[in-house]
Tab-separated table of C-alpha atoms in Angstrom:
chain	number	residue	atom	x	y	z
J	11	UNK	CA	0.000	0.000	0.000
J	12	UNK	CA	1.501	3.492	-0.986
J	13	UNK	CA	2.062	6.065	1.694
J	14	UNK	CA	-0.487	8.325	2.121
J	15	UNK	CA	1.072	11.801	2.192
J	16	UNK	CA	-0.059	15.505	2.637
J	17	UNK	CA	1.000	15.928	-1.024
J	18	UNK	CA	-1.096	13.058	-2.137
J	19	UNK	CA	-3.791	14.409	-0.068
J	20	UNK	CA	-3.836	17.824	-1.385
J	21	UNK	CA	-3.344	16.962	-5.149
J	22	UNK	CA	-6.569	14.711	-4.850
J	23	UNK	CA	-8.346	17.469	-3.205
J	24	UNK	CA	-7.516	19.330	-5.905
J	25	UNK	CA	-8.687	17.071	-8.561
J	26	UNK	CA	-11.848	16.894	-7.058
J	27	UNK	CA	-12.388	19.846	-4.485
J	28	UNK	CA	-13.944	17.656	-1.832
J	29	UNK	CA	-12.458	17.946	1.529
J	30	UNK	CA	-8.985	16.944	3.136
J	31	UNK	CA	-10.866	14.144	4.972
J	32	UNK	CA	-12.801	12.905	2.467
J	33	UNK	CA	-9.587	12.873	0.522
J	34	UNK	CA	-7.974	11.517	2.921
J	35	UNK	CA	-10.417	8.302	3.816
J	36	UNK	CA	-10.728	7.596	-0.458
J	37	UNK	CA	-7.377	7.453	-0.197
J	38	UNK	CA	-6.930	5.007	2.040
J	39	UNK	CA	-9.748	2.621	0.901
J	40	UNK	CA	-7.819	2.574	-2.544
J	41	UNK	CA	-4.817	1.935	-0.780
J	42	UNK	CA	-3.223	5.162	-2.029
J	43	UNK	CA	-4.085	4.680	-5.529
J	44	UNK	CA	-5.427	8.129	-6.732
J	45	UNK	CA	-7.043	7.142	-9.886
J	46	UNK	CA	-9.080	4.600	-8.200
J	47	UNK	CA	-9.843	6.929	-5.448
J	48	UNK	CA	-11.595	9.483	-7.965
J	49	UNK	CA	-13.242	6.579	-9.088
J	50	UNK	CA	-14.488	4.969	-5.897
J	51	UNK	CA	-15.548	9.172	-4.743
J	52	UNK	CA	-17.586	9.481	-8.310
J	53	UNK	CA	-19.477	6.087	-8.201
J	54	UNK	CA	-20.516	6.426	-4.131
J	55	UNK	CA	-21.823	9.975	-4.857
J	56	UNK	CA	-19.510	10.976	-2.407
J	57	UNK	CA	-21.343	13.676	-0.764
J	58	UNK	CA	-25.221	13.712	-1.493
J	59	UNK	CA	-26.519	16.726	-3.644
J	60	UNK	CA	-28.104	18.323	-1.132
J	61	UNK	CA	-25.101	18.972	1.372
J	62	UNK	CA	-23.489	20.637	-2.214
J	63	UNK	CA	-25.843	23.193	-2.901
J	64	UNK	CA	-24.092	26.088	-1.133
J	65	UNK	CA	-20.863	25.107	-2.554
J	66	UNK	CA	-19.434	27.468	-4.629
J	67	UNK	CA	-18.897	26.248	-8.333
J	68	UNK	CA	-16.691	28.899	-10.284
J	69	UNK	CA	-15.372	26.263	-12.942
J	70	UNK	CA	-17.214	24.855	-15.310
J	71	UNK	CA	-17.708	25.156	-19.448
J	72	UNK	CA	-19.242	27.284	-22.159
J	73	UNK	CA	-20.504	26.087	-24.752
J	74	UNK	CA	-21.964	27.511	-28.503
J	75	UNK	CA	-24.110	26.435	-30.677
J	76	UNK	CA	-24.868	28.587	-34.681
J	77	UNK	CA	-28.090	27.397	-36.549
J	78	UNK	CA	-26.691	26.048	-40.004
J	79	UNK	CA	-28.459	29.405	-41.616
J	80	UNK	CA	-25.386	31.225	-39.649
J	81	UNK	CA	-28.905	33.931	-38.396
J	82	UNK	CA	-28.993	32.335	-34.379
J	83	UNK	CA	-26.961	31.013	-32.106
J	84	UNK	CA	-27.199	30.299	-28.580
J	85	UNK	CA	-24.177	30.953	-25.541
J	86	UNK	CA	-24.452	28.908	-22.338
J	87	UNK	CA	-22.266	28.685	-18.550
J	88	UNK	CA	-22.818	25.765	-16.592
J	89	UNK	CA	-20.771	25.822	-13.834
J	90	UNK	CA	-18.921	23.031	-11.231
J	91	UNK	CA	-16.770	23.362	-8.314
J	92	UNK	CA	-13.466	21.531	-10.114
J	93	UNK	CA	-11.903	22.082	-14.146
J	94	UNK	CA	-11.221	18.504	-13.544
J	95	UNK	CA	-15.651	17.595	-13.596
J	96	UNK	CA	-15.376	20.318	-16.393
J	97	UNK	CA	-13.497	17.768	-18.311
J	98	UNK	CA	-15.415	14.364	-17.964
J	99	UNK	CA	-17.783	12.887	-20.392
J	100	UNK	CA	-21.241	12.851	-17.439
J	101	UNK	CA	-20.537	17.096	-17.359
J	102	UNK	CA	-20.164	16.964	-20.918
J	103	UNK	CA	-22.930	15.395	-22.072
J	104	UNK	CA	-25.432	17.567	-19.204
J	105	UNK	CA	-23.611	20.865	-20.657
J	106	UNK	CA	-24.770	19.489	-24.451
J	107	UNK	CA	-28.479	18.313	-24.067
J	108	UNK	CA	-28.899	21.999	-21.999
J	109	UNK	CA	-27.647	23.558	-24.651
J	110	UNK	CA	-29.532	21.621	-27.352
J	111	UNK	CA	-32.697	21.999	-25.364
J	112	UNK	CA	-32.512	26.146	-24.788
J	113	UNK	CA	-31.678	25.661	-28.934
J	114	UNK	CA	-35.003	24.109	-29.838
J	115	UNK	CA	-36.716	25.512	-27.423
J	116	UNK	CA	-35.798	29.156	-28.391
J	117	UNK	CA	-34.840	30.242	-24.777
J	118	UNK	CA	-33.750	33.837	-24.272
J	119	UNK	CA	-33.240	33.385	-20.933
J	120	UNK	CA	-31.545	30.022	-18.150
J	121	UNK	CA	-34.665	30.322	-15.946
J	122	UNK	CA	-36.859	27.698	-17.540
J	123	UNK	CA	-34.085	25.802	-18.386
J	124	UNK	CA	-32.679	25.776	-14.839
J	125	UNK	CA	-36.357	24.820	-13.805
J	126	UNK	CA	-36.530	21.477	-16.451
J	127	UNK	CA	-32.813	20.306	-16.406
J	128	UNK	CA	-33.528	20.202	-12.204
J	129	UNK	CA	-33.391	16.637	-11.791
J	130	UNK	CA	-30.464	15.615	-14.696
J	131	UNK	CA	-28.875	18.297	-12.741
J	132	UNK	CA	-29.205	16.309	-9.047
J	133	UNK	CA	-28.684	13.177	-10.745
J	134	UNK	CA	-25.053	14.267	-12.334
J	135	UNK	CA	-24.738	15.810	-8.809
J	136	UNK	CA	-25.466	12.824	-6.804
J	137	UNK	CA	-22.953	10.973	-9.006
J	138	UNK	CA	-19.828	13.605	-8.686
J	139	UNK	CA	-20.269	14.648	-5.907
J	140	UNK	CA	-19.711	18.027	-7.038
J	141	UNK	CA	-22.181	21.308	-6.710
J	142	UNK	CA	-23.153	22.034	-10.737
J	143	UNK	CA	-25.288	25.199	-12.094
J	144	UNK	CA	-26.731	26.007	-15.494
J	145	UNK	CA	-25.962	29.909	-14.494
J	146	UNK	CA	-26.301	31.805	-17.550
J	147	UNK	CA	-27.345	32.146	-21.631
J	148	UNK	CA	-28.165	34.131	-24.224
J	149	UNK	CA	-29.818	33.849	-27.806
J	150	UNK	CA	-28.246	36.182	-30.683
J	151	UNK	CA	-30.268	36.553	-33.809
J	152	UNK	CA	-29.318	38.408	-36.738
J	153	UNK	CA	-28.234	39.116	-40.374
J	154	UNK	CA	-25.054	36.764	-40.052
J	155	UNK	CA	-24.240	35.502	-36.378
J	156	UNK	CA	-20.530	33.647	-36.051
J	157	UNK	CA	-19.418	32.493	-33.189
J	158	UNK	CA	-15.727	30.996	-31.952
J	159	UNK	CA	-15.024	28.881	-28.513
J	160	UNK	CA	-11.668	28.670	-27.087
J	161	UNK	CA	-11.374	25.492	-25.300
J	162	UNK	CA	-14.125	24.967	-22.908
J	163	UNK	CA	-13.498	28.295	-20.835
J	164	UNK	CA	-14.375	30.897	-23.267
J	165	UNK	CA	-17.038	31.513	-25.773
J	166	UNK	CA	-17.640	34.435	-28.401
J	167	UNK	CA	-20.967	35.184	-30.553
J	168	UNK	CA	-20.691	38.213	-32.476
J	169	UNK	CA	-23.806	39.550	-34.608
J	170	UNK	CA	-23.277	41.609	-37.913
J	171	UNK	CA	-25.297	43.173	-40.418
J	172	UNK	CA	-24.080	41.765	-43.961
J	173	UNK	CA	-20.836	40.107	-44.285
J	174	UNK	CA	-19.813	36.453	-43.702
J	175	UNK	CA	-20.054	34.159	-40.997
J	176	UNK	CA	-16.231	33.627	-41.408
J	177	UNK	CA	-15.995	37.241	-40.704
J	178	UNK	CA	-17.916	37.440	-37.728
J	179	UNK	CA	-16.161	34.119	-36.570
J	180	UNK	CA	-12.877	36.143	-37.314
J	181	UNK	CA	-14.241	39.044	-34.809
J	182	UNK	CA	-15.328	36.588	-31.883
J	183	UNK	CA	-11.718	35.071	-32.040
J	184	UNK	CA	-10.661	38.913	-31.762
J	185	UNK	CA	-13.127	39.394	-28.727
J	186	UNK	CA	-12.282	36.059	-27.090
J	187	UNK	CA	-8.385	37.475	-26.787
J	188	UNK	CA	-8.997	41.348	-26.543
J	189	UNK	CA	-11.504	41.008	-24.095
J	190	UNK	CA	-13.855	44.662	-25.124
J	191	UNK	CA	-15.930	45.822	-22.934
J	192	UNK	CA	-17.648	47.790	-25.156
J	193	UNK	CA	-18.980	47.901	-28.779
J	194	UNK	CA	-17.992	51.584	-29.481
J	195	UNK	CA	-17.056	54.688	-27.782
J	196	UNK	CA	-20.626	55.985	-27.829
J	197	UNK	CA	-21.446	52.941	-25.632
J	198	UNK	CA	-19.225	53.938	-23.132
J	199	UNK	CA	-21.117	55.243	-19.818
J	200	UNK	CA	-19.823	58.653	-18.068
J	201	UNK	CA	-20.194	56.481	-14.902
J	202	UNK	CA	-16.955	54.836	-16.478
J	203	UNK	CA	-15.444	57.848	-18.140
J	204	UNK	CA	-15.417	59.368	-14.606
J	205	UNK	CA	-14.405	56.825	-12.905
J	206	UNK	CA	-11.142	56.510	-15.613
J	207	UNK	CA	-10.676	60.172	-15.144
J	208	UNK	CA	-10.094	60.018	-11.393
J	209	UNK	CA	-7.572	57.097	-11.814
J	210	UNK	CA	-5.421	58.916	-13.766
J	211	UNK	CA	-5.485	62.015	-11.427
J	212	UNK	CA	-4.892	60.274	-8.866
J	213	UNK	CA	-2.433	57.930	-10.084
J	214	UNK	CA	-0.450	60.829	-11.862
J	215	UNK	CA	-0.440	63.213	-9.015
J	216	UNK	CA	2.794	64.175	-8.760
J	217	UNK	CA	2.964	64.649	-12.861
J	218	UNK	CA	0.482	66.894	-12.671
J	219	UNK	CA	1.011	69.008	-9.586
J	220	UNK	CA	1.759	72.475	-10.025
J	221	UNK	CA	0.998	72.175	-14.044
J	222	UNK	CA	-1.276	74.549	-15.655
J	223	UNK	CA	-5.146	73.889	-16.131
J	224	UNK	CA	-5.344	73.544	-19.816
J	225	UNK	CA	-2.160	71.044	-19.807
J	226	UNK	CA	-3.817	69.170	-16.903
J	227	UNK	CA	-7.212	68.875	-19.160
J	228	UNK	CA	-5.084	68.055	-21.868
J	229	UNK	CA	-3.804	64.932	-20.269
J	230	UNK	CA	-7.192	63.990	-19.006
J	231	UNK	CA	-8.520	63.814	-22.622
J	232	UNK	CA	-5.412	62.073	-24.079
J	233	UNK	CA	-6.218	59.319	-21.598
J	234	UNK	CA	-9.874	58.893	-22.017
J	235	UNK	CA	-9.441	58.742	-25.632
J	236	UNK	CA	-6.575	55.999	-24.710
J	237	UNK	CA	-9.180	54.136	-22.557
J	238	UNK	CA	-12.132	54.575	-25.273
J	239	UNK	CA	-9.851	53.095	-28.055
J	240	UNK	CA	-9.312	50.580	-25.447
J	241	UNK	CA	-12.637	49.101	-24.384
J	242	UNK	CA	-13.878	49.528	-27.688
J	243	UNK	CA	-14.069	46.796	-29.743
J	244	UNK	CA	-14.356	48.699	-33.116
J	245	UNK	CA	-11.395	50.757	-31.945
J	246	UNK	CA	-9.143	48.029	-30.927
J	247	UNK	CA	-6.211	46.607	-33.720
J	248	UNK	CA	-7.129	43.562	-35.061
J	249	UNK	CA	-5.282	40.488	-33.434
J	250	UNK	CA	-4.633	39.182	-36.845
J	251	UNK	CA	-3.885	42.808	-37.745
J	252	UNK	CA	-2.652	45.745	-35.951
J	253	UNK	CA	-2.640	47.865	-38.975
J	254	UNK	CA	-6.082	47.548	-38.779
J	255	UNK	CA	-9.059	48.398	-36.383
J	256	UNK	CA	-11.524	46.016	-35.972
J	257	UNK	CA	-14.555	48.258	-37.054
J	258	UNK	CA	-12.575	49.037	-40.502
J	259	UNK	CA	-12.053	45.824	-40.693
J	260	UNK	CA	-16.263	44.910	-40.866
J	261	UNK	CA	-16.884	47.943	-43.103
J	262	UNK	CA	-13.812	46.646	-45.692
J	263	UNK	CA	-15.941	43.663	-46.064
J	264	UNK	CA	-19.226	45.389	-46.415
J	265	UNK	CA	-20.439	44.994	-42.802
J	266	UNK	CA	-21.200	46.411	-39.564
J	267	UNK	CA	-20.922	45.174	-35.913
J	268	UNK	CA	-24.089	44.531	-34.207
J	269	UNK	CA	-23.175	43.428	-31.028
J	270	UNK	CA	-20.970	40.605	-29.397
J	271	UNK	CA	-22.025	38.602	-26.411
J	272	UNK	CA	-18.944	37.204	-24.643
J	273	UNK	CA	-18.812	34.562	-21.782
J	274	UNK	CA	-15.718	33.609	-19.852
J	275	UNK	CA	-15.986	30.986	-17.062
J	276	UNK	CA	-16.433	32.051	-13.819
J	277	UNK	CA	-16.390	35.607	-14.414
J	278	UNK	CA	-18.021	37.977	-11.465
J	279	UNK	CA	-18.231	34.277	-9.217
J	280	UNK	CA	-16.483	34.763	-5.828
J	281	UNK	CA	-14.215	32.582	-5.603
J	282	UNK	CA	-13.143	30.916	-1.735
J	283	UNK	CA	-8.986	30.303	-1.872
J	284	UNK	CA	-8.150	27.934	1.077
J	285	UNK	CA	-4.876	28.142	2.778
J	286	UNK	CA	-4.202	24.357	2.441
J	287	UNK	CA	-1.636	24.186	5.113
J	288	UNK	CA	-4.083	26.148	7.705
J	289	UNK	CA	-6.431	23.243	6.984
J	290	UNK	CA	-4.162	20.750	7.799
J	291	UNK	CA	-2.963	22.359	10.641
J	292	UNK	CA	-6.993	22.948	11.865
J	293	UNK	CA	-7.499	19.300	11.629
J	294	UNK	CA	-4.602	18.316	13.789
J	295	UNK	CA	-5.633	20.671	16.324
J	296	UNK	CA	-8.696	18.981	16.032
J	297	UNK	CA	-7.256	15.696	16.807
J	298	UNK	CA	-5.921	16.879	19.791
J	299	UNK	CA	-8.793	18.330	21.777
């Protein structure tokens, strides 16, 4: 039987994001064999679906899917606790059929399909042992809708008006690595512009101090353009092409942005980070009382 160490312990806590315990009592059942352990923690459920609900999931997948007409296409998050579920066939498969059913159906929004994927969703639960959330989608209709997926973690739909779906696929690859948060300056808020505006004063304070008015408002308005050009995804360079902006880019070929819908897992989710050697340290402490 292999030794069962701290490092063993922590790397299968990893894999699965169960606790050290747990981890630690799979372990030993499998007689230190990890692979068999992940096994073993999958097919006994591990811990039942209903002591998972409040556990955060902040991994997960997106996934796409572009009517053959290239006119729809629908964006979904479901969500798990570990990248490790993200990659097995059972999350898989859950992440497709939602997907194909918000599709056919013609969902606009993951309520309803939250509601009717409820017990698929406790049943791939039960099995993992891991918390998992349909958390988000959206529907994109329009003159030519492309779409591009990097990996499993992000996902790009981008809506034009004429043009060709190998275009607009061209522009969600742009969006997947440029990250916009915008469509165009116009778009920008003056919640935001303000907000940019007293970052740079106050992170150029000593630059500025003691410099006239009109220079100071100068440099103001050389940076918000900066941060306009910036966040906007018709002002950015194209990836494939610096020499060229991304909204020149559409009108060279005849089109025009619509909008873009992008989806990057996790995004805005809390995450908990646990100080694995506290842990241990809490559970020998434990031990002792």
């Amino acid at each position: 039987m292999a030794e069962i160490t701290a490092a063993l312990v922590k790397e299968l806590r990893e894999r699965t994001g169960l606790g050290m315990m747990d981890c630690k009592k799979a372990l030993t059942a499998a007689e230190g064999d990890i692979e068999k352990a992940i096994d073993d923690m999958r097919a006994a459920g591990a811990i039942k679906a209903a002591k998972k609900a409040g556990n955060i999931a902040a991994e997960g997948a997106i996934a796409v899917k572009v009517a053959d007409d290239n006119k729809v296409a629908v964006i979904i998050e479901v969500n798990s606790q570990t990248d490790f579920l993200a990659l097995q066939d059972d999350f898989k498969g859950f992440v497709a059929a939602s997907l194909e059913q918000a599709f056919n159906e013609k969902l606009t929004d993951a309520a309803p399909l939250v509601e009717s994927r409820e017990e698929a969703r406790l049943a791939l639960v039960s099995k993992t042992g891991e918390n998992v959330n349909i958390r988000r989608l959206t529907r994109v209709e329009g003159d030519v809708v492309g779409a591009y997926l990097h990996g499993h973690r992000i996902g790009v739909v981008v809506s034009l008006k004429g043009g060709t779906p190998e275009l607009a696929k061209d522009i969600a690859m742009h969006v997947a690595a440029s990250n916009p948060q915008f469509l165009n300056p116009s778009q920008v808020s003056e919640e935001a512009v303000a907000k940019e505006k007293e970052i740079f004063l106050a992170l150029n304070a000593d630059k500025i101090a003691g410099k006239p008015e009109n220079i100071v408002e100068n440099m103001v308005k050389g940076r918000i353009a900066k941060f306009l050009a910036e966040a906007s995804l018709v002002e950015q360079p194209f990836v494939k092409d610096p020499e060229v902006k991304v909204g020149d880019l559409a009108k060279k070929a005849g089109a025009e942005i619509v909008s873009f819908v992008r989806y990057e897992v996790g995004e805005g989710i809390e995450k908990v980070e646990v100080d694995f050697a506290a842990e241990v340290a809490a559970q020998v402490a434990a031990t002792k009382q």
